[in-house]
mmCIF file of C-alpha atoms and ligand atoms in Angstrom:
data_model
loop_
_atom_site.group_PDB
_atom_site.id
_atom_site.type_symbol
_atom_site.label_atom_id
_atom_site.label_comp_id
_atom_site.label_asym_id
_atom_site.label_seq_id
_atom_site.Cartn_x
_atom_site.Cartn_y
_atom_site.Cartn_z
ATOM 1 C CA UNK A 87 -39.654 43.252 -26.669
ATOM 2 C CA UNK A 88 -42.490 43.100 -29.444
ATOM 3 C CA UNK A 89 -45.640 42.593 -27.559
ATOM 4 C CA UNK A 90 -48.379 41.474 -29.862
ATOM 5 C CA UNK A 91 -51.749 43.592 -28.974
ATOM 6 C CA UNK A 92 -55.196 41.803 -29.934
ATOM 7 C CA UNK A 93 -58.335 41.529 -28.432
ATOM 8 C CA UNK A 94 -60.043 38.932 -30.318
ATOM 9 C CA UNK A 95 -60.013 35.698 -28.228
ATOM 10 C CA UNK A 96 -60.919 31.795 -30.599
ATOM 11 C CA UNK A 97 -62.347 29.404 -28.494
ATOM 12 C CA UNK A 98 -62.390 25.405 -29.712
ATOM 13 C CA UNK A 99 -66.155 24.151 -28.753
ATOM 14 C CA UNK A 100 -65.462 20.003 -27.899
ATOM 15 C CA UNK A 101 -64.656 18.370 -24.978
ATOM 16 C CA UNK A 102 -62.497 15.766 -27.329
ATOM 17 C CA UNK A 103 -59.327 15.937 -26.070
ATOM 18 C CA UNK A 104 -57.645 15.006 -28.620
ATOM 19 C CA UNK A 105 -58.471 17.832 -30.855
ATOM 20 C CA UNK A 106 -58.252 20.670 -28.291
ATOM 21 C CA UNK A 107 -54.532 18.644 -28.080
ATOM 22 C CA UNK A 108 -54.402 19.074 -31.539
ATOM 23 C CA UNK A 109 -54.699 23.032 -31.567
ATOM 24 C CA UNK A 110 -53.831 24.044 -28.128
ATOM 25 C CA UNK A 111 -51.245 26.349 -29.154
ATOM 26 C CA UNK A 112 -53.339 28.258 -31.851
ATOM 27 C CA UNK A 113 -56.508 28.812 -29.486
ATOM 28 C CA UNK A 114 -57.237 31.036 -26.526
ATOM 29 C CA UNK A 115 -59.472 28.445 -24.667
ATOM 30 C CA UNK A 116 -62.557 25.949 -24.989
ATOM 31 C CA UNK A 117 -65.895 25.936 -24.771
ATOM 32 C CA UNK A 118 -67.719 22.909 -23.328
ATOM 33 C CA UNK A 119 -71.446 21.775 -22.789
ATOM 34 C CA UNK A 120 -73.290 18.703 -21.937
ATOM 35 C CA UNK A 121 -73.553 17.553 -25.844
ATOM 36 C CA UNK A 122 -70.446 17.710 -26.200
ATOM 37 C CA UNK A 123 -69.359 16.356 -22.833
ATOM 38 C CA UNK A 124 -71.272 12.970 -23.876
ATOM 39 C CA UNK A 125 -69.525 12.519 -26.568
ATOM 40 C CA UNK A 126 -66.329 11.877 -24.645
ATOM 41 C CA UNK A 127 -65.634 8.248 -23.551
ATOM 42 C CA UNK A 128 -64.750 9.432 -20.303
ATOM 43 C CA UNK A 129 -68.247 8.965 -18.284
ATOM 44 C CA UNK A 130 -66.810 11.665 -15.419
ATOM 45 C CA UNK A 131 -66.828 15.028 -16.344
ATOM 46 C CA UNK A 132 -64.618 16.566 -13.899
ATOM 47 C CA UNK A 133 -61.687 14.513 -15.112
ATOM 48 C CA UNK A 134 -62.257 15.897 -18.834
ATOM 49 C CA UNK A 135 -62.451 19.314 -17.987
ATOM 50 C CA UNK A 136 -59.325 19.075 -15.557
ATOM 51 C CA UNK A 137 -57.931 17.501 -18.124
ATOM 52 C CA UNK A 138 -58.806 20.295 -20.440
ATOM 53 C CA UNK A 139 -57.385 23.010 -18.256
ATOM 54 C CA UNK A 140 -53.957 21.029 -18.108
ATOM 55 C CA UNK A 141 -53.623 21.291 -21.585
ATOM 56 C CA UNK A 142 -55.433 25.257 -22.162
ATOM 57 C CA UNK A 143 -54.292 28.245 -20.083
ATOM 58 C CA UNK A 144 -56.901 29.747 -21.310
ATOM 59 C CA UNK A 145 -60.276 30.324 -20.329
ATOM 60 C CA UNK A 146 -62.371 26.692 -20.210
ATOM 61 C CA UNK A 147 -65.843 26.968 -19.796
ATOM 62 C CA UNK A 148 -67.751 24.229 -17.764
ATOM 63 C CA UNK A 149 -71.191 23.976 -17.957
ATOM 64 C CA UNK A 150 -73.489 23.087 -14.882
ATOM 65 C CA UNK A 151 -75.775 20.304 -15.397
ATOM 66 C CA UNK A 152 -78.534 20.674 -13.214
ATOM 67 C CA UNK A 153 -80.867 23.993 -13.514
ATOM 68 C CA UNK A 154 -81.908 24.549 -9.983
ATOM 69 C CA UNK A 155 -80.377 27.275 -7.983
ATOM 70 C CA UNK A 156 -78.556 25.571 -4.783
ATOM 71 C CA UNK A 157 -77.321 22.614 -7.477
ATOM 72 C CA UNK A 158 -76.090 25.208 -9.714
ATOM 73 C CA UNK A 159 -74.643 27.125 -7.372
ATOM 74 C CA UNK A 160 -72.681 24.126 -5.463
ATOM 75 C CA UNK A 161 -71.612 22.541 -9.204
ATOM 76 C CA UNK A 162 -70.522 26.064 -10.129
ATOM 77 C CA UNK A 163 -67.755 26.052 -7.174
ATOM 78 C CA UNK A 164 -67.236 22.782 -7.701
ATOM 79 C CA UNK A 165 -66.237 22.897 -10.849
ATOM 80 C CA UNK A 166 -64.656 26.179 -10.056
ATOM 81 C CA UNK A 167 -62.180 24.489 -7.810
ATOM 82 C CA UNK A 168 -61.177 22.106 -11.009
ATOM 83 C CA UNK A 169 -58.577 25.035 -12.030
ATOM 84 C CA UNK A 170 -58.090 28.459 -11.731
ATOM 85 C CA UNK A 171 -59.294 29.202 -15.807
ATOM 86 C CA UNK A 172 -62.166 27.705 -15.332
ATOM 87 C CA UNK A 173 -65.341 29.184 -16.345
ATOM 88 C CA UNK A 174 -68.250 28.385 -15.428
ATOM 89 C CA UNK A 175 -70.825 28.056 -17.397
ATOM 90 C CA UNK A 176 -75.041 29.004 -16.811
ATOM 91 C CA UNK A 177 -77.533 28.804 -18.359
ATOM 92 C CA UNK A 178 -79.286 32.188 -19.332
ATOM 93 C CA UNK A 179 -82.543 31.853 -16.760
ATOM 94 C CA UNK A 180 -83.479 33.389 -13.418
ATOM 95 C CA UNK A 181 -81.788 31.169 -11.009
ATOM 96 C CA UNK A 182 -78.765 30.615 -13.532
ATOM 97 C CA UNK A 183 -78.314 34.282 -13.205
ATOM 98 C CA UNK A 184 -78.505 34.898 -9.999
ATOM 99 C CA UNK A 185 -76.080 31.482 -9.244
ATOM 100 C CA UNK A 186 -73.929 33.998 -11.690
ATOM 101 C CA UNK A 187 -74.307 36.828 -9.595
ATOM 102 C CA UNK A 188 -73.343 35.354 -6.717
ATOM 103 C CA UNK A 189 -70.027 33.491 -7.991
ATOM 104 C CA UNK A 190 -69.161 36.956 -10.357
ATOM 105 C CA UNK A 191 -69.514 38.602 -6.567
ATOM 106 C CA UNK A 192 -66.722 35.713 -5.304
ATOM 107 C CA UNK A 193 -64.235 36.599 -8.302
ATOM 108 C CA UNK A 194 -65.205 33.395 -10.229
ATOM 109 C CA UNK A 195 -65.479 33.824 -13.972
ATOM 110 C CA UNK A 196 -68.647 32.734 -15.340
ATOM 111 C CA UNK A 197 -70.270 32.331 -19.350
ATOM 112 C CA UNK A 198 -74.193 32.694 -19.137
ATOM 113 C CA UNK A 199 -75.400 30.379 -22.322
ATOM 114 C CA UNK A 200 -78.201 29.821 -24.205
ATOM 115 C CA UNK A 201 -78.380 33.625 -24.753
ATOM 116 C CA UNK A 202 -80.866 34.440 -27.413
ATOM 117 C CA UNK A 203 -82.134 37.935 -26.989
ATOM 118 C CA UNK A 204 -80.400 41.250 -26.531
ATOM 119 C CA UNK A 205 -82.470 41.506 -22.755
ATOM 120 C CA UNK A 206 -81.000 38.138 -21.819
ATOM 121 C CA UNK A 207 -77.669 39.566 -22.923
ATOM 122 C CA UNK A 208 -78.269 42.536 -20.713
ATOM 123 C CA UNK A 209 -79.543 40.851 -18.177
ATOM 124 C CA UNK A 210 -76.251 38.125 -17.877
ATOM 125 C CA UNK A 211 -74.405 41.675 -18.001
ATOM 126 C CA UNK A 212 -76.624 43.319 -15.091
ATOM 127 C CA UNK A 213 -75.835 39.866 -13.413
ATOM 128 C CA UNK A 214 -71.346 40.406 -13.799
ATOM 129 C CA UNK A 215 -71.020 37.255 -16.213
ATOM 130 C CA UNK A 216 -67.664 37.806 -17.608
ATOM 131 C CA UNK A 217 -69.060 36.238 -20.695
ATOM 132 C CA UNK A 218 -72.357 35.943 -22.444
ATOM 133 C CA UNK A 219 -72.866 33.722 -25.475
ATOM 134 C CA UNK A 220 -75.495 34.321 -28.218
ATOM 135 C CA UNK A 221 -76.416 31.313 -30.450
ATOM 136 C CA UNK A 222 -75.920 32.271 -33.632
ATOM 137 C CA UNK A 223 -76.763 29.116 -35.592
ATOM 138 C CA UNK A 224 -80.040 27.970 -33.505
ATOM 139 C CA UNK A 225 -81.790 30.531 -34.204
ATOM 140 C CA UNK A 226 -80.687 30.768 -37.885
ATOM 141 C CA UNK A 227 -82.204 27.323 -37.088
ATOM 142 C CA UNK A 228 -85.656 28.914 -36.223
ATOM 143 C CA UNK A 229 -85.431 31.758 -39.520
ATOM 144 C CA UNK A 230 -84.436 34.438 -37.370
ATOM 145 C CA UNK A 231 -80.632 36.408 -37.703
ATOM 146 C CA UNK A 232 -78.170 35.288 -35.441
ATOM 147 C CA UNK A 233 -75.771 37.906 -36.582
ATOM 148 C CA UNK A 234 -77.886 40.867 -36.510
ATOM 149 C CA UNK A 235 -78.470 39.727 -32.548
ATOM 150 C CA UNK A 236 -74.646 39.746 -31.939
ATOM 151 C CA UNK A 237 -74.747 43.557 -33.421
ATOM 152 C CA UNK A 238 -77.470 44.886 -31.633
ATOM 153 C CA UNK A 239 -75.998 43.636 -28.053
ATOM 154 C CA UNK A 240 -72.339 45.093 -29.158
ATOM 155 C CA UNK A 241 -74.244 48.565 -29.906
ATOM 156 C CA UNK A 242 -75.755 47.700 -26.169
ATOM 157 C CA UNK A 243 -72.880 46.854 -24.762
ATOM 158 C CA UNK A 244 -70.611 49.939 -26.315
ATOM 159 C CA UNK A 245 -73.209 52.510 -25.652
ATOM 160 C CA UNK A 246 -73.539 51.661 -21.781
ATOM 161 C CA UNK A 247 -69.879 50.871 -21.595
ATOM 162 C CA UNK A 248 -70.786 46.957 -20.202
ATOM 163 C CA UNK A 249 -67.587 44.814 -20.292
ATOM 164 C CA UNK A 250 -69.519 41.305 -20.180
ATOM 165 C CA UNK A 251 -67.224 40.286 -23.302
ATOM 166 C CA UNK A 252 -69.641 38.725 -26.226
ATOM 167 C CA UNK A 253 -68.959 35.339 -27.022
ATOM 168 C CA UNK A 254 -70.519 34.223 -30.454
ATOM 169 C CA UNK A 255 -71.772 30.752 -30.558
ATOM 170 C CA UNK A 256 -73.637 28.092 -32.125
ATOM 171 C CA UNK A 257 -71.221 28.836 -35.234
ATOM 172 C CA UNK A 258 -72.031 26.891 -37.923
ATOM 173 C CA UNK A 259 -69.507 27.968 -40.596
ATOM 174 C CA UNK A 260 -66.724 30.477 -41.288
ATOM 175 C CA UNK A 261 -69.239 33.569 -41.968
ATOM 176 C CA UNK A 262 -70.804 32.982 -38.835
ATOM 177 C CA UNK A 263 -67.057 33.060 -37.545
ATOM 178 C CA UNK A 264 -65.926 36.457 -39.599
ATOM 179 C CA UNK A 265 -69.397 38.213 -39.657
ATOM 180 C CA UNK A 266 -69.785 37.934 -35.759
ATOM 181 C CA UNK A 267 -66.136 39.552 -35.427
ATOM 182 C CA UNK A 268 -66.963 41.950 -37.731
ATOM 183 C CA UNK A 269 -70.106 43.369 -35.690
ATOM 184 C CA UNK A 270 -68.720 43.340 -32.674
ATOM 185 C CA UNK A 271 -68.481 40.002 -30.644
ATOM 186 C CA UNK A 272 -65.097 39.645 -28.078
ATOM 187 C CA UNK A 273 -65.076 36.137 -28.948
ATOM 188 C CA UNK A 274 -65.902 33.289 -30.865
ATOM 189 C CA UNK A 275 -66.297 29.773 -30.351
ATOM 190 C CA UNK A 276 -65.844 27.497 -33.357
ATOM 191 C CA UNK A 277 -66.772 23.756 -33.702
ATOM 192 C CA UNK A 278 -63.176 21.906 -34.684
ATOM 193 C CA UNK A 279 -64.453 21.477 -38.461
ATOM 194 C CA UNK A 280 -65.203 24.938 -38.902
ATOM 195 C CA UNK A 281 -61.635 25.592 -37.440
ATOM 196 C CA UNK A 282 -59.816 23.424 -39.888
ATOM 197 C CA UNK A 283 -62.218 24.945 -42.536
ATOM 198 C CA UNK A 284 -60.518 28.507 -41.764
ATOM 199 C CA UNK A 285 -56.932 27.226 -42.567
ATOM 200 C CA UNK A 286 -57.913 26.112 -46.246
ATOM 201 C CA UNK A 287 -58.542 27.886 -49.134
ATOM 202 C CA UNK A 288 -58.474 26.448 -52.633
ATOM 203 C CA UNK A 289 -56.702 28.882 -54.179
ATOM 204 C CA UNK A 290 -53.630 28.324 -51.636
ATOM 205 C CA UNK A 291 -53.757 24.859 -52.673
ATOM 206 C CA UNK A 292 -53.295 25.306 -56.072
ATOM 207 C CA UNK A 293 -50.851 28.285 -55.992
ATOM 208 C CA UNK A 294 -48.993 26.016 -53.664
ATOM 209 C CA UNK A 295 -48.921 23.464 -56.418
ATOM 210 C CA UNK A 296 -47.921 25.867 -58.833
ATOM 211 C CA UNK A 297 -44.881 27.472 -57.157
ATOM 212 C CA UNK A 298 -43.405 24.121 -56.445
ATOM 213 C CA UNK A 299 -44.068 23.134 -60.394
ATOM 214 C CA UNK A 300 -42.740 26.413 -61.305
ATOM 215 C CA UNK A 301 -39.291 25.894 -58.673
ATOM 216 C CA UNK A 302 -38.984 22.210 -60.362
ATOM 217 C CA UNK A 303 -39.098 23.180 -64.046
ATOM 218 C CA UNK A 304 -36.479 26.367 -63.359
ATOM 219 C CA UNK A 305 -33.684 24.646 -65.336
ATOM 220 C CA UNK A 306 -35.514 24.139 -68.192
ATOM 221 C CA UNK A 307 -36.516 27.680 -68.609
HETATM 222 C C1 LIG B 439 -71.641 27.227 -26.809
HETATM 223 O O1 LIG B 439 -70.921 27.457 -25.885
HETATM 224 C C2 LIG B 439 -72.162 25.919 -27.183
HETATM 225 O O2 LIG B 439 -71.282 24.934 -26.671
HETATM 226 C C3 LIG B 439 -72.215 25.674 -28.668
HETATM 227 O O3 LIG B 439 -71.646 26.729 -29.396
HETATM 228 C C4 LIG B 439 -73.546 25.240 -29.148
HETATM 229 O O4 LIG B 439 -73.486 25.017 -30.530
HETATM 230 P P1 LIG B 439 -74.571 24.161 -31.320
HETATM 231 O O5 LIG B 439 -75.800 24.980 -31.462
HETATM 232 O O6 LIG B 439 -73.937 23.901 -32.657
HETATM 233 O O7 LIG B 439 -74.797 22.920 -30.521
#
């Protein structure tokens, strides 16, 4: 049987169900945070993201709210119990590294966040996070080049063979989305308008309108 080979995993970034409804059989998982969780009506967030893993087989990362170690590390398996794709999301400082040490060291999958240098990157990799995710579009927000980060920890990550998969966030638009792919991220994770922006093109729209114009005038030609 035809077995489709790919690497490249698309994450949808919300925690509203309906969307991640919407597209669950075009995308490879979800990425959640505390933004986004707020946004939801539903005031518990355990119930979204088991919600979210009914609906995704794939990976669904869960952040931690709290940024002290023991409260990390008892939300993390916590949250870890929710479902077996869950992921659980850090964020990229000392004691939410070692919290990811010690649940990569139990077999739980975990995404270190906030990741804006190559050494954090490095150091979520030195730490077993199964993913780490740059911010591409925050620091574009501070004038510095979010894409140029994602290359340099690929190079990293290639050269010393690390297989911390690199998980390109904060994207903005669709050449945040191509660009990061291009240099060498595992993954992305896209906001759901800059999914729906990636099925459109305006030139599809109009050649669409032309065939059918074309089909309906046949006789006359
Ligand atoms: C990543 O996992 C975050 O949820 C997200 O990509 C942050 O994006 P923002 O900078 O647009 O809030």
């Amino acid at each position: 049987m035809y077995k489709k080979v790919r690497s490249m995993e698309i994450f949808l970034d919300t925690a509203e169900i309906e969307s991640i409804e919407k597209y669950s059989y075009f995308i490879d998982g979800v990425t959640t945070n505390p933004s986004l969780m707020a946004l939801n009506k539903e005031k518990e967030p355990y119930k979204v993201i088991r919600r979210i893993c009914e609906i995704v087989q794939g990976p669904v990362s869960a952040e931690v709210l709290s940024d002290q170690h023991d409260e990390m590390l008892n939300e993390g398996l916590a949250l870890s119990k929710i479902g077996s794709n869950v992921c659980v999301k850090l964020p990229c400082t000392l004691d939410g590294l070692k919290v990811c040490k010690e649940l990569s060291n139990q077999g739980i999958a975990t995404n270190v966040t906030l990741c804006f240098s190559a050494a954090q990157a490095l150091m979520a990799a030195q730490c077993g996070a199964t993913y780490v995710s740059p911010f591409i579009g925050r620091l574009e927000d501070i004038g510095q080049d979010g894409i140029v980060l994602i290359e340099e920890i690929a190079d990293i990550f290639a050269m010393q063979k690390i297989e911390t998969k690199i998980l390109a966030a904060s994207i903005r638009n669709i050449n945040h989305f191509t660009q990061a792919l291009q240099v060498g991220a595992d993954a992305v994770t896209l906001p759901t308008k800059v999914l729906e922006q990636c099925f459109v093109h305006p030139l599809t729209t109009s050649g669409l309108i032309k065939f059918k114009e074309d089909w309906r005038n046949r006789a006359k030609n």
